[in-house]
Amino acid sequence: GAVVSQHPSWVICKSGTSVKIECRSLDFQATTMFWYRQFPKQSLMLMATSNEGSKATYEQGVEKDKFLINHASLTLSTLTVTSAHPEDSSFYICSASASRGDYYGYTFGSGTRLTVV
Amino acid sequence: AQTVTQSQPEMSVQEAETVTLSCTYDTSENNYYLFWYKQPPSRQMILVIRQEAYKQQNATENRFSVNFQKAAKSFSLKISDSQLGDTAMYFCAFMLIQGAQKLVFGQGTRLTINP
């Protein structure tokens, strides 16, 4: 089945530094990837949609200059949290879709727990 | 905009019992998909079952089945013969076929299966 690999699984960084999270589709080409944020005991909040070779589409209220998304190839999307602050601490999850015809639900990465100290 | 509502924040049943999780949604569109995802303590999101809105027949996957009532915009999940491994957060999700195909999630139901 389709596998999405997300790294790192957890990261601790100092306030003011940047952190990059990678999301790779291992056995399929992902034309579209989604990035979510999940607070403890809450649902997934969509942050942005990235399409290979084009700019990401951000949801309302998400700072695109803080959360940089790059989808340079059909198998890799990255989320960079720039100038991280403690309020950016959260669980970040990516998901991928092979194509518009993939209606079997998206495949999710295992998530990244970010702690900013 | 589409919304998904799960009115049961937490549920708890004994092993081997049957449990039903509720989900309602709101949309003015006609072509969409509905999903149930499971998030165990590992936090890995796992697809449990999906339903195409144009299909009247309710989807089933082994012990998991849905009751899809399109007119009522209801999409409940029934878990039969519940097992300890079913303990998880369950999220109902909606996706329009047209457009960006984004998943819209409900708030989630925390299900605990007791031995």
Coordinates of N, CA and C in Angstrom, one line a residue:
Chain A
G1 N 0.8 -1.2 0.0 CA 0.0 0.0 0.0 C 0.9 1.3 0.0
A2 N 0.2 2.4 -0.2 CA 0.9 3.7 -0.2 C 1.5 4.0 1.2
V3 N 2.7 4.5 1.1 CA 3.4 4.8 2.4 C 3.9 6.2 2.3
V4 N 3.7 7.0 3.4 CA 4.2 8.3 3.5 C 5.2 8.3 4.7
S5 N 6.4 8.8 4.5 CA 7.4 8.8 5.5 C 7.6 10.3 5.9
Q6 N 7.5 10.5 7.2 CA 7.7 11.9 7.7 C 8.8 11.9 8.7
H7 N 9.7 12.9 8.6 CA 10.8 13.0 9.5 C 11.1 14.5 9.8
P8 N 11.6 14.8 11.0 CA 11.8 13.8 12.1 C 10.5 13.5 12.8
S9 N 10.5 12.5 13.6 CA 9.3 12.2 14.4 C 9.1 13.1 15.6
W10 N 10.3 13.6 16.1 CA 10.2 14.7 17.1 C 11.4 15.5 17.0
V11 N 11.2 16.8 17.4 CA 12.4 17.7 17.4 C 12.2 18.8 18.4
I12 N 13.3 19.1 19.1 CA 13.3 20.2 20.0 C 14.2 21.3 19.5
C13 N 13.7 22.5 19.5 CA 14.6 23.6 19.0 C 14.5 24.8 19.9
K14 N 15.5 25.7 19.7 CA 15.5 26.9 20.5 C 14.6 28.0 19.8
S15 N 14.0 28.8 20.6 CA 13.2 29.9 20.1 C 14.1 30.8 19.2
G16 N 13.5 31.1 18.0 CA 14.2 31.9 17.1 C 14.9 31.2 16.0
T17 N 15.0 29.9 16.1 CA 15.6 29.1 15.1 C 14.6 28.5 14.1
S18 N 15.0 27.9 13.0 CA 14.1 27.3 12.0 C 14.2 25.8 12.1
V19 N 13.1 25.2 11.8 CA 13.0 23.7 11.7 C 12.4 23.3 10.4
K20 N 13.0 22.2 9.8 CA 12.4 21.7 8.6 C 11.9 20.3 8.8
I21 N 10.7 20.1 8.4 CA 10.0 18.7 8.5 C 9.8 18.2 7.0
E22 N 10.2 17.0 6.8 CA 10.1 16.4 5.5 C 9.0 15.3 5.4
C23 N 8.4 15.3 4.3 CA 7.3 14.4 4.0 C 7.6 13.7 2.7
R24 N 7.8 12.4 2.7 CA 8.1 11.7 1.4 C 7.1 10.6 1.1
S25 N 6.7 10.6 -0.1 CA 5.9 9.4 -0.6 C 6.8 8.4 -1.1
L26 N 6.8 7.2 -0.5 CA 7.8 6.2 -0.8 C 7.5 5.3 -2.0
D27 N 6.3 5.0 -2.3 CA 6.0 4.1 -3.4 C 5.0 4.6 -4.3
F28 N 4.8 5.9 -4.3 CA 3.9 6.5 -5.3 C 4.3 8.0 -5.5
Q29 N 3.8 8.6 -6.5 CA 4.1 10.0 -6.8 C 2.9 10.8 -6.3
A30 N 3.2 11.8 -5.4 CA 2.2 12.6 -4.8 C 2.1 13.9 -5.5
T31 N 1.0 14.1 -6.2 CA 0.8 15.3 -6.9 C 0.4 16.4 -5.9
T32 N -0.3 16.0 -4.8 CA -0.8 16.9 -3.8 C -0.4 16.4 -2.4
M33 N 0.1 17.3 -1.6 CA 0.3 17.0 -0.2 C -0.3 18.1 0.7
F34 N -0.7 17.6 1.8 CA -1.4 18.5 2.8 C -0.6 18.5 4.1
W35 N -0.6 19.7 4.7 CA 0.1 19.8 6.0 C -1.0 20.2 7.0
Y36 N -1.0 19.5 8.2 CA -1.9 19.7 9.2 C -1.2 20.0 10.5
R37 N -1.9 20.7 11.4 CA -1.4 20.9 12.8 C -2.4 20.3 13.7
Q38 N -2.0 19.7 14.8 CA -2.9 19.1 15.7 C -2.4 19.4 17.1
F39 N -3.3 20.1 17.8 CA -3.1 20.4 19.3 C -3.5 19.2 20.1
P40 N -3.0 19.1 21.3 CA -3.4 18.0 22.2 C -4.9 17.8 22.3
K41 N -5.4 16.6 22.1 CA -6.8 16.2 22.3 C -7.7 17.0 21.3
Q42 N -7.1 17.5 20.2 CA -8.0 18.2 19.3 C -7.9 17.6 17.9
S43 N -8.7 18.1 17.0 CA -8.7 17.6 15.7 C -7.6 18.1 14.8
L44 N -7.5 17.6 13.6 CA -6.5 18.1 12.7 C -6.9 19.4 12.0
M45 N -6.0 20.4 12.0 CA -6.3 21.6 11.4 C -5.5 21.8 10.1
L46 N -6.1 21.9 9.0 CA -5.4 22.0 7.7 C -4.6 23.4 7.7
M47 N -3.4 23.3 7.4 CA -2.6 24.5 7.3 C -2.4 25.0 5.8
A48 N -2.1 24.0 5.0 CA -1.8 24.4 3.6 C -1.9 23.1 2.7
T49 N -2.1 23.4 1.4 CA -2.1 22.4 0.4 C -0.9 22.7 -0.6
S50 N -0.1 21.7 -0.8 CA 1.0 22.0 -1.7 C 0.9 21.1 -2.9
N51 N 1.1 21.7 -4.1 CA 1.0 20.9 -5.4 C 2.4 21.0 -6.0
E52 N 2.8 19.9 -6.5 CA 4.2 19.8 -7.0 C 4.4 20.8 -8.1
G53 N 5.5 21.6 -7.9 CA 5.9 22.6 -8.9 C 5.2 23.9 -8.8
S54 N 4.3 24.1 -7.8 CA 3.6 25.4 -7.7 C 3.6 25.8 -6.3
K55 N 3.2 27.0 -6.1 CA 3.2 27.6 -4.7 C 2.1 26.9 -3.9
A56 N 2.3 26.8 -2.6 CA 1.3 26.2 -1.7 C 0.1 27.2 -1.5
T57 N -1.0 26.6 -1.2 CA -2.2 27.4 -0.9 C -2.4 27.3 0.6
Y58 N -2.4 28.4 1.2 CA -2.5 28.4 2.7 C -3.9 28.7 3.1
E59 N -4.3 28.0 4.2 CA -5.6 28.3 4.8 C -5.6 29.6 5.5
Q60 N -6.8 30.2 5.6 CA -7.0 31.5 6.3 C -6.4 31.4 7.7
G61 N -5.6 32.5 8.0 CA -5.0 32.6 9.3 C -3.7 31.9 9.5
V62 N -3.2 31.2 8.5 CA -1.9 30.6 8.5 C -0.9 31.5 7.9
E63 N 0.2 31.8 8.6 CA 1.2 32.7 8.1 C 2.1 32.0 7.2
K64 N 2.0 32.4 5.9 CA 2.8 31.7 4.9 C 4.3 32.0 5.0
D65 N 4.7 33.2 5.6 CA 6.1 33.5 5.8 C 6.7 32.8 7.0
K66 N 5.8 32.3 7.9 CA 6.3 31.6 9.0 C 6.4 30.1 8.7
F67 N 5.4 29.6 8.0 CA 5.4 28.2 7.6 C 5.6 28.0 6.1
L68 N 6.9 27.8 5.8 CA 7.3 27.8 4.4 C 7.1 26.3 3.9
I69 N 6.4 26.2 2.8 CA 6.2 24.9 2.2 C 6.8 24.8 0.8
N70 N 7.5 23.7 0.6 CA 8.1 23.5 -0.7 C 7.8 22.1 -1.2
H71 N 7.3 22.0 -2.4 CA 7.0 20.7 -3.0 C 7.7 20.6 -4.3
A72 N 9.0 20.4 -4.3 CA 9.8 20.5 -5.4 C 9.8 19.3 -6.3
S73 N 9.4 18.1 -5.7 CA 9.3 16.9 -6.5 C 8.1 16.2 -6.2
L74 N 7.8 15.2 -7.0 CA 6.6 14.4 -6.8 C 6.6 13.5 -5.6
T75 N 7.8 13.4 -4.9 CA 7.9 12.5 -3.8 C 8.3 13.2 -2.5
L76 N 8.5 14.5 -2.6 CA 8.9 15.2 -1.4 C 8.3 16.6 -1.2
S77 N 7.8 16.8 0.0 CA 7.3 18.1 0.4 C 7.9 18.5 1.7
T78 N 8.3 19.7 1.9 CA 8.9 20.1 3.2 C 8.1 21.3 3.8
L79 N 8.1 21.3 5.1 CA 7.5 22.4 5.9 C 8.6 22.9 6.8
T80 N 8.9 24.2 6.6 CA 9.9 24.8 7.4 C 9.2 25.9 8.3
V81 N 9.4 25.7 9.6 CA 8.9 26.6 10.6 C 10.0 27.6 10.9
T82 N 9.8 28.8 10.4 CA 10.9 29.8 10.6 C 10.7 30.6 11.9
S83 N 11.8 31.0 12.4 CA 11.8 31.8 13.6 C 10.8 31.3 14.6
A84 N 11.0 30.0 15.0 CA 10.1 29.3 15.8 C 9.9 30.0 17.2
H85 N 8.7 29.9 17.7 CA 8.4 30.4 19.1 C 7.7 29.3 19.8
P86 N 7.7 29.4 21.1 CA 7.0 28.3 21.9 C 5.6 28.1 21.5
E87 N 4.9 29.1 21.0 CA 3.5 28.9 20.6 C 3.4 28.0 19.3
D88 N 4.5 27.8 18.6 CA 4.5 27.0 17.4 C 4.7 25.5 17.8
S89 N 4.9 25.2 19.1 CA 5.0 23.9 19.5 C 3.7 23.2 19.3
S90 N 3.8 22.0 18.6 CA 2.5 21.3 18.2 C 2.9 20.0 17.5
F91 N 1.9 19.3 17.1 CA 2.1 18.0 16.3 C 1.8 18.4 14.9
Y92 N 2.7 18.1 14.0 CA 2.5 18.4 12.6 C 2.4 17.1 11.8
I93 N 1.4 17.0 10.9 CA 1.2 15.8 10.2 C 1.0 16.2 8.7
C94 N 1.6 15.4 7.8 CA 1.4 15.5 6.4 C 0.6 14.4 5.8
S95 N 0.0 14.7 4.7 CA -0.7 13.6 4.0 C -0.5 13.8 2.5
A96 N -0.7 12.7 1.8 CA -0.4 12.8 0.4 C -1.5 12.0 -0.4
S97 N -1.7 12.6 -1.6 CA -2.6 11.9 -2.6 C -1.9 11.7 -3.9
A98 N -2.1 10.5 -4.4 CA -1.4 10.2 -5.7 C -1.9 11.0 -6.8
S99 N -3.2 11.2 -6.9 CA -3.8 11.9 -8.0 C -5.2 12.3 -7.7
R100 N -5.8 13.0 -8.5 CA -7.1 13.5 -8.3 C -8.1 12.3 -8.3
G101 N -7.6 11.2 -8.9 CA -8.5 10.0 -9.0 C -8.4 9.1 -7.8
D102 N -7.5 9.5 -6.8 CA -7.3 8.7 -5.6 C -8.4 9.0 -4.6
Y103 N -9.5 8.4 -4.7 CA -10.6 8.7 -3.7 C -10.6 7.7 -2.6
Y104 N -9.5 7.0 -2.4 CA -9.5 6.0 -1.3 C -9.1 6.7 0.0
G105 N -9.0 7.9 0.1 CA -8.5 8.6 1.3 C -7.0 8.8 1.2
Y106 N -6.6 9.8 1.9 CA -5.2 10.1 1.8 C -4.4 9.3 2.8
T107 N -3.1 9.2 2.4 CA -2.1 8.5 3.3 C -1.4 9.5 4.1
F108 N -1.3 9.2 5.4 CA -0.8 10.2 6.3 C 0.6 9.7 6.8
G109 N 1.5 10.7 7.0 CA 2.7 10.5 7.7 C 2.5 10.2 9.2
S110 N 3.6 9.8 9.8 CA 3.4 9.5 11.2 C 3.5 10.7 12.2
G111 N 3.7 11.9 11.6 CA 3.7 13.1 12.4 C 5.0 13.5 13.0
T112 N 5.1 14.8 13.3 CA 6.3 15.3 13.9 C 5.9 16.2 15.1
R113 N 6.4 15.8 16.3 CA 6.2 16.6 17.5 C 7.3 17.6 17.6
L114 N 6.9 18.9 17.5 CA 7.8 20.0 17.6 C 7.6 20.7 19.0
T115 N 8.8 20.8 19.6 CA 8.8 21.5 20.9 C 9.8 22.7 20.8
V116 N 9.3 23.9 21.0 CA 10.2 25.1 20.9 C 10.4 25.6 22.4
V117 N 11.7 25.6 22.7 CA 12.1 26.0 24.1 C 12.8 27.4 24.1
Chain B
A1 N -19.4 26.8 3.3 CA -18.3 25.9 3.7 C -18.9 24.6 4.4
Q2 N -18.1 23.6 4.2 CA -18.6 22.3 4.8 C -18.1 22.2 6.2
T3 N -19.0 21.6 7.0 CA -18.6 21.4 8.4 C -19.0 19.9 8.8
V4 N -18.2 19.4 9.7 CA -18.4 18.0 10.2 C -18.5 18.1 11.8
T5 N -19.5 17.5 12.3 CA -19.8 17.5 13.7 C -19.8 16.1 14.3
Q6 N -19.0 15.9 15.3 CA -19.0 14.7 16.1 C -19.5 15.1 17.5
S7 N -20.6 14.6 17.9 CA -21.2 15.1 19.2 C -20.8 14.3 20.4
Q8 N -20.0 13.3 20.2 CA -19.6 12.4 21.4 C -18.1 12.6 21.6
P9 N -17.7 13.4 22.5 CA -16.3 13.6 22.8 C -15.6 12.3 23.2
E10 N -16.3 11.5 24.1 CA -15.7 10.3 24.6 C -16.8 9.2 24.7
M11 N -16.3 8.0 24.4 CA -17.2 6.8 24.6 C -16.3 5.7 25.2
S12 N -17.0 4.8 25.9 CA -16.3 3.7 26.5 C -17.2 2.5 26.5
V13 N -16.7 1.3 26.0 CA -17.5 0.1 26.0 C -16.6 -1.1 26.5
Q14 N -17.2 -2.2 26.8 CA -16.5 -3.4 27.1 C -16.1 -4.1 25.8
E15 N -15.0 -4.8 26.0 CA -14.5 -5.7 24.9 C -15.6 -6.6 24.4
A16 N -15.7 -6.8 23.1 CA -16.7 -7.6 22.4 C -18.1 -7.0 22.2
E17 N -18.3 -5.8 22.8 CA -19.5 -5.1 22.6 C -19.5 -4.4 21.3
T18 N -20.7 -4.0 20.9 CA -20.8 -3.1 19.7 C -21.0 -1.7 20.1
V19 N -20.4 -0.8 19.3 CA -20.4 0.6 19.6 C -20.7 1.4 18.3
T20 N -21.4 2.5 18.5 CA -21.7 3.3 17.3 C -21.3 4.7 17.6
L21 N -20.5 5.3 16.7 CA -20.0 6.6 16.8 C -20.8 7.5 15.8
S22 N -21.2 8.7 16.2 CA -22.1 9.5 15.4 C -21.3 10.6 14.7
C23 N -21.8 11.0 13.6 CA -21.2 12.0 12.8 C -22.3 12.7 11.9
T24 N -22.3 14.0 11.9 CA -23.2 14.7 11.0 C -22.4 15.7 10.2
Y25 N -22.9 16.1 9.1 CA -22.1 17.0 8.3 C -23.1 18.0 7.6
D26 N -22.5 19.0 7.1 CA -23.4 20.0 6.4 C -22.7 20.4 5.1
T27 N -23.4 20.3 4.0 CA -23.0 20.7 2.7 C -24.1 20.9 1.8
S28 N -23.9 21.8 0.8 CA -25.0 22.0 -0.2 C -24.6 21.3 -1.5
E29 N -23.4 20.6 -1.5 CA -23.0 19.9 -2.6 C -23.5 18.5 -2.7
N30 N -23.4 17.8 -3.8 CA -24.0 16.5 -4.0 C -23.0 15.4 -4.2
N31 N -21.8 15.8 -4.6 CA -20.8 14.8 -4.9 C -19.6 14.9 -3.9
Y32 N -19.5 13.9 -3.1 CA -18.5 14.0 -2.0 C -18.2 12.6 -1.5
Y33 N -17.2 12.5 -0.7 CA -16.8 11.3 0.0 C -16.8 11.5 1.5
L34 N -17.1 10.5 2.2 CA -17.0 10.5 3.7 C -16.1 9.5 4.2
F35 N -15.4 9.8 5.2 CA -14.4 8.8 5.7 C -14.5 8.8 7.2
W36 N -14.0 7.6 7.8 CA -13.7 7.5 9.2 C -12.2 7.2 9.3
Y37 N -11.5 8.0 10.1 CA -10.1 7.7 10.3 C -9.9 7.4 11.8
K38 N -9.0 6.6 12.1 CA -8.6 6.2 13.4 C -7.2 6.7 13.8
Q39 N -7.1 7.3 15.0 CA -5.8 7.7 15.4 C -5.5 7.1 16.8
P40 N -4.7 6.0 16.8 CA -4.4 5.3 18.0 C -3.4 6.2 18.8
P41 N -2.9 5.7 20.0 CA -2.0 6.5 20.8 C -0.7 6.8 20.0
S42 N -0.3 6.0 19.0 CA 0.9 6.3 18.2 C 0.7 7.6 17.4
R43 N -0.5 8.0 17.2 CA -0.9 9.2 16.5 C -0.8 9.0 15.0
Q44 N -0.6 7.8 14.5 CA -0.7 7.6 13.1 C -2.1 7.5 12.6
M45 N -2.5 8.3 11.6 CA -3.8 8.3 11.1 C -4.0 7.1 10.2
I46 N -5.1 6.4 10.4 CA -5.3 5.2 9.7 C -6.8 5.2 9.1
L47 N -6.9 5.0 7.8 CA -8.2 5.0 7.2 C -9.0 3.8 7.7
V48 N -10.2 3.9 8.2 CA -11.0 2.8 8.6 C -12.0 2.4 7.5
I49 N -12.7 3.4 7.0 CA -13.7 3.1 6.0 C -14.1 4.4 5.2
R50 N -14.5 4.2 4.0 CA -15.0 5.3 3.2 C -16.3 5.0 2.6
Q51 N -17.0 6.1 2.2 CA -18.3 6.0 1.6 C -18.4 7.0 0.5
E52 N -18.8 6.6 -0.7 CA -19.1 7.5 -1.8 C -20.5 8.0 -1.6
A53 N -20.8 9.3 -1.7 CA -22.1 9.8 -1.5 C -23.1 9.3 -2.5
Y54 N -22.6 9.0 -3.7 CA -23.6 8.5 -4.8 C -24.0 7.1 -4.6
K55 N -23.4 6.4 -3.7 CA -23.8 5.0 -3.4 C -24.8 4.9 -2.3
Q56 N -25.8 4.3 -2.5 CA -26.8 4.1 -1.4 C -26.4 3.0 -0.5
Q57 N -25.7 2.0 -0.9 CA -25.3 0.9 -0.1 C -24.3 1.3 0.9
N58 N -24.5 1.0 2.2 CA -23.6 1.3 3.2 C -22.3 0.5 3.1
A59 N -21.1 1.2 3.3 CA -19.8 0.6 3.2 C -19.6 -0.3 4.4
T60 N -18.9 -1.4 4.2 CA -18.5 -2.3 5.3 C -17.0 -2.7 5.1
E61 N -16.3 -2.9 6.2 CA -15.0 -3.4 6.2 C -14.8 -4.2 7.4
N62 N -15.0 -5.5 7.2 CA -14.9 -6.5 8.3 C -15.8 -6.1 9.5
R63 N -15.3 -5.7 10.7 CA -16.1 -5.4 11.8 C -16.6 -4.0 11.8
F64 N -16.2 -3.2 10.8 CA -16.6 -1.8 10.7 C -17.7 -1.6 9.6
S65 N -18.7 -0.9 9.9 CA -19.7 -0.6 9.0 C -20.2 0.8 9.2
V66 N -20.9 1.4 8.2 CA -21.4 2.7 8.4 C -22.9 2.7 8.1
N67 N -23.6 3.7 8.7 CA -25.0 4.0 8.4 C -25.0 5.3 7.8
F68 N -25.1 5.4 6.4 CA -25.0 6.6 5.7 C -26.5 7.0 5.4
Q69 N -26.9 8.2 5.9 CA -28.2 8.7 5.6 C -28.0 10.1 5.0
K70 N -28.0 10.1 3.6 CA -27.7 11.3 2.9 C -28.6 12.4 3.1
A71 N -29.9 12.1 3.1 CA -30.9 13.2 3.3 C -30.7 13.8 4.7
A72 N -30.4 13.0 5.7 CA -30.2 13.5 7.0 C -28.8 14.0 7.3
K73 N -27.9 13.8 6.3 CA -26.5 14.2 6.4 C -25.9 13.6 7.7
S74 N -26.1 12.3 7.7 CA -25.6 11.6 8.9 C -24.7 10.4 8.4
F75 N -23.6 10.1 9.2 CA -22.7 9.1 8.7 C -22.1 8.5 10.0
S76 N -22.7 7.5 10.5 CA -22.3 6.9 11.8 C -21.5 5.7 11.5
L77 N -20.6 5.4 12.4 CA -19.7 4.2 12.3 C -20.0 3.2 13.4
K78 N -20.3 2.0 13.0 CA -20.5 0.9 13.9 C -19.3 -0.1 14.0
I79 N -18.9 -0.3 15.2 CA -17.8 -1.3 15.4 C -18.4 -2.5 16.1
S80 N -18.3 -3.6 15.5 CA -18.9 -4.8 16.1 C -17.8 -5.6 16.7
D81 N -18.1 -6.4 17.7 CA -17.1 -7.2 18.4 C -15.9 -6.4 18.7
S82 N -16.0 -5.4 19.4 CA -14.9 -4.4 19.7 C -13.7 -5.1 20.3
Q83 N -12.6 -4.7 20.0 CA -11.3 -5.2 20.5 C -10.5 -4.2 21.2
L84 N -9.6 -4.6 22.0 CA -8.8 -3.6 22.8 C -8.0 -2.7 21.8
G85 N -7.6 -3.3 20.7 CA -6.9 -2.5 19.7 C -7.7 -1.4 19.0
D86 N -9.0 -1.4 19.2 CA -9.8 -0.4 18.7 C -9.8 0.9 19.5
T87 N -9.2 0.8 20.6 CA -9.0 2.0 21.5 C -8.2 3.1 20.7
A88 N -8.8 4.3 20.5 CA -8.2 5.3 19.6 C -9.2 6.5 19.6
M89 N -8.6 7.6 19.0 CA -9.5 8.7 18.6 C -10.0 8.4 17.2
Y90 N -11.3 8.6 17.0 CA -11.9 8.4 15.7 C -12.4 9.7 15.1
F91 N -12.0 10.0 13.9 CA -12.4 11.2 13.2 C -13.2 10.9 12.0
C92 N -14.3 11.6 11.9 CA -15.1 11.6 10.7 C -14.6 12.7 9.8
A93 N -14.6 12.4 8.5 CA -14.1 13.4 7.6 C -14.9 13.5 6.3
F94 N -14.9 14.7 5.7 CA -15.7 15.0 4.5 C -14.7 15.5 3.4
M95 N -15.0 15.1 2.2 CA -14.2 15.6 1.1 C -15.1 15.8 -0.2
L96 N -15.0 17.0 -0.7 CA -15.7 17.3 -1.9 C -14.9 16.7 -3.1
I97 N -15.6 16.1 -4.1 CA -14.9 15.6 -5.2 C -14.3 16.7 -6.1
Q98 N -15.0 17.8 -6.2 CA -14.6 18.9 -7.0 C -13.7 19.8 -6.2
G99 N -12.8 20.5 -6.9 CA -12.0 21.5 -6.1 C -10.7 20.9 -5.6
A100 N -10.3 21.5 -4.5 CA -9.0 21.1 -3.9 C -9.0 19.7 -3.2
Q101 N -10.1 19.1 -3.0 CA -10.2 17.8 -2.4 C -9.6 17.8 -1.0
K102 N -9.9 18.8 -0.3 CA -9.4 18.9 1.1 C -10.3 18.1 2.0
L103 N -9.6 17.4 3.0 CA -10.4 16.7 4.0 C -10.9 17.7 5.1
V104 N -12.1 17.7 5.5 CA -12.6 18.5 6.6 C -12.9 17.5 7.7
F105 N -12.3 17.7 8.9 CA -12.4 16.7 10.0 C -13.4 17.2 11.0
G106 N -14.1 16.2 11.6 CA -14.8 16.5 12.8 C -13.9 16.6 14.0
Q107 N -14.5 16.9 15.2 CA -13.7 17.2 16.4 C -13.1 15.9 17.0
G108 N -13.6 14.7 16.6 CA -13.1 13.5 17.1 C -13.9 12.9 18.3
T109 N -13.9 11.6 18.4 CA -14.5 10.9 19.5 C -13.4 10.0 20.0
R110 N -13.1 10.1 21.3 CA -12.1 9.2 22.0 C -12.9 8.0 22.4
L111 N -12.5 6.8 21.8 CA -13.1 5.6 22.2 C -12.2 4.7 23.0
T112 N -12.7 4.2 24.1 CA -11.9 3.3 24.9 C -12.6 2.0 25.0
I113 N -11.9 0.9 24.7 CA -12.4 -0.4 24.9 C -11.8 -1.0 26.1
N114 N -12.7 -1.4 27.0 CA -12.2 -1.9 28.3 C -12.2 -3.4 28.4
P115 N -11.2 -4.0 29.0 CA -11.1 -5.5 29.0 C -12.2 -6.1 30.0

